[in-house]
């Protein structure tokens, strides 16, 4: 039996989560919801530590603004803080936020050209529970251990379904024990988002060590606080074997500013901001972090991801390459990664979303994330 869980819960909740995810991945997206249009931008209050003026505030030399929807629509409860290096980029950021708001989605978004440093986005410093996106920094720490000779990628690890983490893919879906090398656990974790593979790696490199290494690298905006299975443990504690109730609690708490499910609280979750994640990706793509070869191997592994319903849906062509990692849990739908063009441009993107409606399946949100990535990439290329 999994520690702290009943077998019936581990199967019921995880199977329902996996079923809905599988249905979402199999959906065909044919259009874009643009209800609500683009907002009319006005200057407004910005968070502490920034300055404000008639053309918007600035943070770190980057123009910022807050936007208000047109008088004909209801005033939003939340006014995003935008970043963009010029008015055109701010307009794109505002349009993305308006499209998300029309779908009942809150979140943060950042796209940065790794060649020029130009960027656009909104609410980029907001900390958000990362779900499986945290597997990217976890992988980098493990690869750093391998690069320094502290861990053998061929070292065998036995994963027993009776004690391993639940989840819909990879070893987490196995019924019988399997022995897998460390290097292959990394592949499973990043290609099919295998929770059991992730937690097996955390058995070799503990959570506290991962968090400490990220801090030592200066990745202060990314925190690892728990194993992947703790997501399910906390959901079970709040909702038992009822996926729909857990989803209802997540959506309700989002509007109330409280968190019945502990791992949806940024103060207790594996959490990070769009700015911190894009900063990490920039260092990985520029070989500016971790031991020799670790960043290159992480780039390769992120290119193996099989999920293509979000950013990848609009950023993969004969002349574009996408390397990314999704994250999905209850109302959370994320993806981070880097798109590389044949012409040489490289743009790092982080899209972190929280749905404000009860929807186990939300292909419209996935589509909006993909469209946001494409619009940002095209704007930064001009």
C-alpha positions in Angstrom: 0.0 0.0 0.0 1.3 3.5 -0.8 2.2 5.3 2.4 -0.7 7.3 3.7 -3.0 6.2 1.0 -5.7 3.5 0.5 -5.2 1.4 -2.6 -8.8 2.2 -3.7 -8.0 6.0 -3.6 -4.7 5.7 -5.4 -6.4 3.9 -8.2 -9.6 5.8 -8.3 -8.3 9.4 -8.1 -5.3 8.9 -10.3 -7.2 6.8 -12.9 -9.8 9.5 -13.2 -7.2 12.3 -13.5 -5.4 10.2 -16.1 -8.6 9.4 -18.1 -9.5 13.1 -18.3 -6.0 14.0 -19.3 -6.0 11.3 -22.0 -9.3 12.5 -23.4 -8.0 16.1 -23.4 -4.9 15.0 -25.3 -7.0 13.2 -27.9 -9.4 16.2 -28.6 -9.2 17.9 -31.9 -9.0 21.7 -31.6 -10.5 23.6 -34.6 -10.9 27.2 -33.6 -9.9 30.0 -31.2 -12.2 31.6 -28.7 -11.7 35.4 -28.9 -14.7 36.5 -27.0 -14.1 39.7 -25.1 -11.6 41.2 -27.6 -8.5 43.0 -26.5 -8.5 45.4 -23.6 -8.1 49.1 -23.7 -4.8 49.9 -21.9 -4.6 52.5 -19.2 -1.9 53.3 -16.7 -2.7 52.2 -13.2 -1.3 51.0 -9.9 1.5 48.5 -10.0 3.0 46.4 -7.3 5.4 47.7 -4.6 9.0 48.0 -5.9 7.9 49.5 -9.2 7.2 53.0 -10.4 4.1 54.3 -12.1 3.5 57.1 -14.6 1.2 58.1 -17.3 2.6 55.6 -19.7 2.8 52.7 -17.2 5.4 51.7 -14.7 8.8 50.1 -15.1 10.6 47.2 -13.4 14.2 46.6 -14.1 14.1 49.0 -17.1 11.2 47.1 -18.8 8.0 49.0 -19.6 5.0 47.8 -17.7 1.3 48.7 -17.7 -1.9 47.6 -16.2 -5.0 47.3 -18.4 -8.7 47.7 -17.9 -11.3 46.0 -20.0 -13.6 48.3 -22.1 -16.6 49.9 -20.2 -19.0 47.5 -22.0 -17.6 44.5 -20.2 -17.6 43.7 -16.5 -14.6 45.0 -14.6 -12.2 42.2 -13.9 -11.3 41.3 -10.3 -7.7 41.1 -11.2 -5.6 43.6 -13.3 -2.5 42.0 -14.7 0.9 43.8 -14.6 2.4 43.7 -18.1 6.0 43.6 -19.3 7.2 44.5 -22.7 10.1 46.2 -24.3 8.0 48.4 -26.5 4.3 49.4 -27.1 3.8 46.7 -29.7 5.0 43.9 -27.4 2.8 45.3 -24.6 -0.2 45.2 -26.9 0.5 41.5 -27.6 0.8 40.7 -23.9 -2.5 42.5 -23.2 -4.2 40.6 -26.0 -3.0 37.3 -24.6 -4.3 38.2 -21.1 -7.6 39.3 -22.5 -8.0 36.0 -24.4 -7.2 34.0 -21.2 -9.6 36.1 -19.1 -12.4 35.5 -21.6 -12.0 31.8 -21.0 -12.1 32.2 -17.2 -8.3 31.7 -16.8 -5.8 33.5 -14.6 -2.1 33.0 -14.8 1.2 34.3 -15.8 3.1 34.4 -19.1 6.5 35.3 -20.3 8.3 35.0 -23.6 11.9 36.1 -24.0 14.1 36.2 -27.1 17.4 34.7 -25.9 19.4 36.6 -28.6 18.1 40.1 -28.0 16.7 39.9 -24.5 13.4 41.4 -25.6 10.4 40.1 -23.8 6.7 40.3 -23.3 4.3 38.9 -20.7 2.2 39.6 -17.6 2.3 38.8 -13.9 5.7 37.3 -14.4 6.8 37.4 -10.8 3.7 35.6 -9.4 4.5 32.3 -7.7 2.4 29.4 -8.9 2.2 25.7 -8.0 4.1 24.0 -10.8 2.7 20.4 -11.0 4.9 18.5 -13.4 6.8 21.5 -14.6 9.0 21.1 -11.5 10.5 18.0 -13.2 12.6 20.3 -15.3 14.7 21.7 -12.4 14.7 18.3 -10.8 16.2 16.8 -13.9 18.8 19.4 -14.0 19.9 18.8 -10.5 20.1 15.0 -11.2 22.1 15.6 -14.4 24.4 17.9 -12.4 25.1 15.0 -10.0 25.8 12.7 -13.0 28.1 15.3 -14.6 30.2 15.6 -11.4 30.5 11.8 -11.0 28.3 11.6 -7.9 25.6 9.5 -9.6 25.9 6.8 -12.2 23.3 7.1 -15.0 23.4 3.3 -15.4 22.6 2.7 -11.7 19.6 0.4 -11.5 16.5 1.4 -9.5 13.6 -0.9 -8.8 10.2 0.7 -8.8 7.4 -1.3 -7.0 3.8 -0.2 -7.8 2.9 -1.2 -4.2 5.0 1.7 -2.8 5.6 4.0 -5.8 3.8 7.2 -6.8 0.5 7.2 -8.6 -0.1 8.7 -12.0 -1.5 8.0 -15.5 1.7 7.4 -17.4 5.0 5.4 -17.4 6.1 3.4 -14.3 3.3 5.0 -12.3 0.8 3.1 -14.4 2.7 -0.3 -14.1 1.2 -3.2 -12.1 4.4 -5.1 -11.5 7.9 -4.1 -10.2 10.3 -2.9 -12.8 14.1 -2.1 -12.7 15.2 0.9 -14.6 18.5 2.8 -14.9 18.8 6.4 -13.6 19.3 7.7 -17.1 16.1 6.0 -18.3 14.2 7.3 -15.3 15.1 10.8 -16.5 13.8 10.0 -20.0 10.5 8.7 -18.6 10.1 11.7 -16.3 10.5 14.2 -19.1 9.0 12.4 -22.1 5.8 11.1 -20.6 5.8 13.0 -17.3 6.2 9.8 -15.2 5.5 10.6 -11.5 6.9 7.3 -10.3 10.2 7.9 -12.2 10.4 11.4 -10.6 9.9 10.2 -7.1 12.3 7.3 -7.7 14.9 10.0 -8.6 14.0 11.9 -5.5 14.9 8.7 -3.6 18.4 9.2 -4.8 18.5 13.1 -4.6 16.2 14.1 -1.8 13.8 17.1 -2.1 15.8 19.2 0.3 19.0 18.7 -1.8 17.2 19.7 -5.0 15.9 22.8 -3.3 19.3 23.7 -1.9 21.0 23.2 -5.2 18.5 25.5 -7.0 19.1 28.1 -4.3 22.9 27.8 -4.7 22.5 28.4 -8.5 20.6 31.6 -7.7 17.2 30.1 -8.8 15.4 31.8 -5.9 12.1 32.0 -7.7 11.8 28.2 -8.0 11.1 26.0 -4.9 10.9 22.2 -4.6 9.2 21.2 -1.4 7.7 17.8 -1.9 7.6 14.6 -3.9 5.1 14.3 -6.8 2.9 11.8 -4.9 2.2 14.4 -2.3 0.0 16.2 -4.9 -2.4 13.2 -4.7 -2.0 12.7 -1.0 -3.2 16.3 -0.3 -6.0 16.0 -2.8 -7.1 12.7 -1.1 -7.0 14.4 2.3 -9.4 17.1 1.1 -11.6 15.2 -1.3 -11.2 11.4 -0.7 -11.7 9.5 -3.9 -13.7 12.2 -5.6 -11.9 13.9 -8.5 -14.8 16.3 -9.2 -14.8 17.4 -5.5 -11.1 18.1 -5.6 -11.5 20.1 -8.8 -14.4 22.0 -7.2 -12.2 22.8 -4.1 -9.3 24.0 -6.3 -11.5 26.4 -8.3 -13.4 27.6 -5.3 -10.2 28.3 -3.3 -8.7 30.1 -6.3 -11.4 32.7 -6.1 -11.4 32.9 -2.3 -7.6 33.2 -1.9 -7.3 30.2 0.4 -6.1 26.6 -0.2 -7.9 23.6 1.1 -5.4 21.4 -0.8 -2.0 22.3 0.6 -0.1 21.6 -2.6 -2.1 24.2 -4.4 -0.8 26.9 -2.0 2.4 28.5 -3.5 3.7 28.8 0.1 3.8 25.1 0.5 3.8 23.7 -3.1 6.6 23.0 -5.6 6.3 26.6 -7.0 7.8 29.0 -9.3 7.2 32.2 -11.3 7.3 32.7 -15.1 10.3 35.0 -14.7 12.2 32.4 -12.7 11.4 29.6 -15.1 12.4 31.6 -18.2 15.5 32.6 -16.5 16.3 29.0 -15.8 15.6 28.0 -19.4 17.9 30.8 -20.6 20.8 29.5 -18.6 20.1 26.0 -19.8 20.1 27.0 -23.4 23.2 29.1 -23.0 25.1 26.5 -21.0 25.3 28.8 -18.1 24.3 26.4 -15.3 25.2 23.0 -13.9 28.1 20.7 -14.7 29.6 19.9 -18.1 27.1 18.4 -20.4 24.1 18.6 -18.0 22.4 21.5 -19.8 22.8 19.9 -23.2 21.3 16.6 -22.0 18.4 18.4 -20.4 17.7 20.2 -23.8 17.8 16.8 -25.5 15.4 15.2 -23.0 12.9 18.1 -23.2 12.8 17.5 -27.0 11.4 14.0 -26.3 8.2 15.2 -24.7 5.2 13.5 -26.3 2.5 16.0 -25.2 1.8 18.5 -27.9 -1.6 20.0 -27.0 -0.4 23.4 -25.6 2.6 25.5 -26.7 3.9 22.8 -29.0 0.6 22.8 -30.9 1.5 26.2 -32.5 5.3 26.1 -32.4 6.2 23.0 -34.3 6.8 23.2 -38.0 9.4 22.1 -40.6 11.4 25.2 -39.6 10.7 25.3 -35.8 11.8 23.0 -33.1 10.1 22.9 -29.7 11.6 21.5 -26.5 9.2 21.7 -23.6 7.6 20.3 -20.4 3.9 20.4 -19.5 2.3 20.4 -16.1 -1.3 19.4 -15.3 -3.1 18.9 -12.1 -6.8 19.7 -11.3 -7.3 23.3 -12.6 -3.5 23.8 -13.3 -2.4 23.7 -17.0 1.1 24.8 -17.7 4.0 24.5 -20.1 7.5 25.9 -20.4 10.1 25.5 -23.1 12.2 27.0 -25.9 11.3 27.3 -29.5 14.2 27.4 -31.9 14.0 28.6 -35.5 16.1 27.4 -38.5 17.0 31.1 -38.9 18.6 31.2 -35.5 16.0 32.8 -33.2 15.5 31.2 -29.8 12.6 32.2 -27.6 12.0 30.8 -24.1 8.4 30.7 -22.9 6.6 30.0 -19.7 2.8 29.8 -19.6 1.3 29.0 -16.2 -2.5 28.9 -16.0 -5.2 28.4 -13.3 -8.8 27.8 -14.6 -11.6 29.6 -12.9 -14.2 27.0 -13.8 -14.8 23.3 -13.1 -13.5 21.6 -16.2 -11.7 18.3 -16.2 -11.3 18.7 -19.9 -10.4 22.2 -21.3 -9.1 22.0 -24.9 -10.0 25.7 -25.3 -7.5 26.6 -22.6 -4.8 24.4 -24.1 -5.5 26.1 -27.5 -5.3 29.5 -25.9 -1.9 28.6 -24.4 -0.7 27.5 -27.8 -1.9 30.6 -29.6 -0.3 32.8 -26.9 3.1 31.1 -27.6 2.8 31.6 -31.3 1.7 35.3 -31.0 4.6 36.0 -28.7 7.1 34.3 -30.9 6.0 36.1 -34.0 6.0 39.5 -32.2 9.5 38.9 -30.8 10.8 37.9 -34.3 9.7 41.2 -35.9 
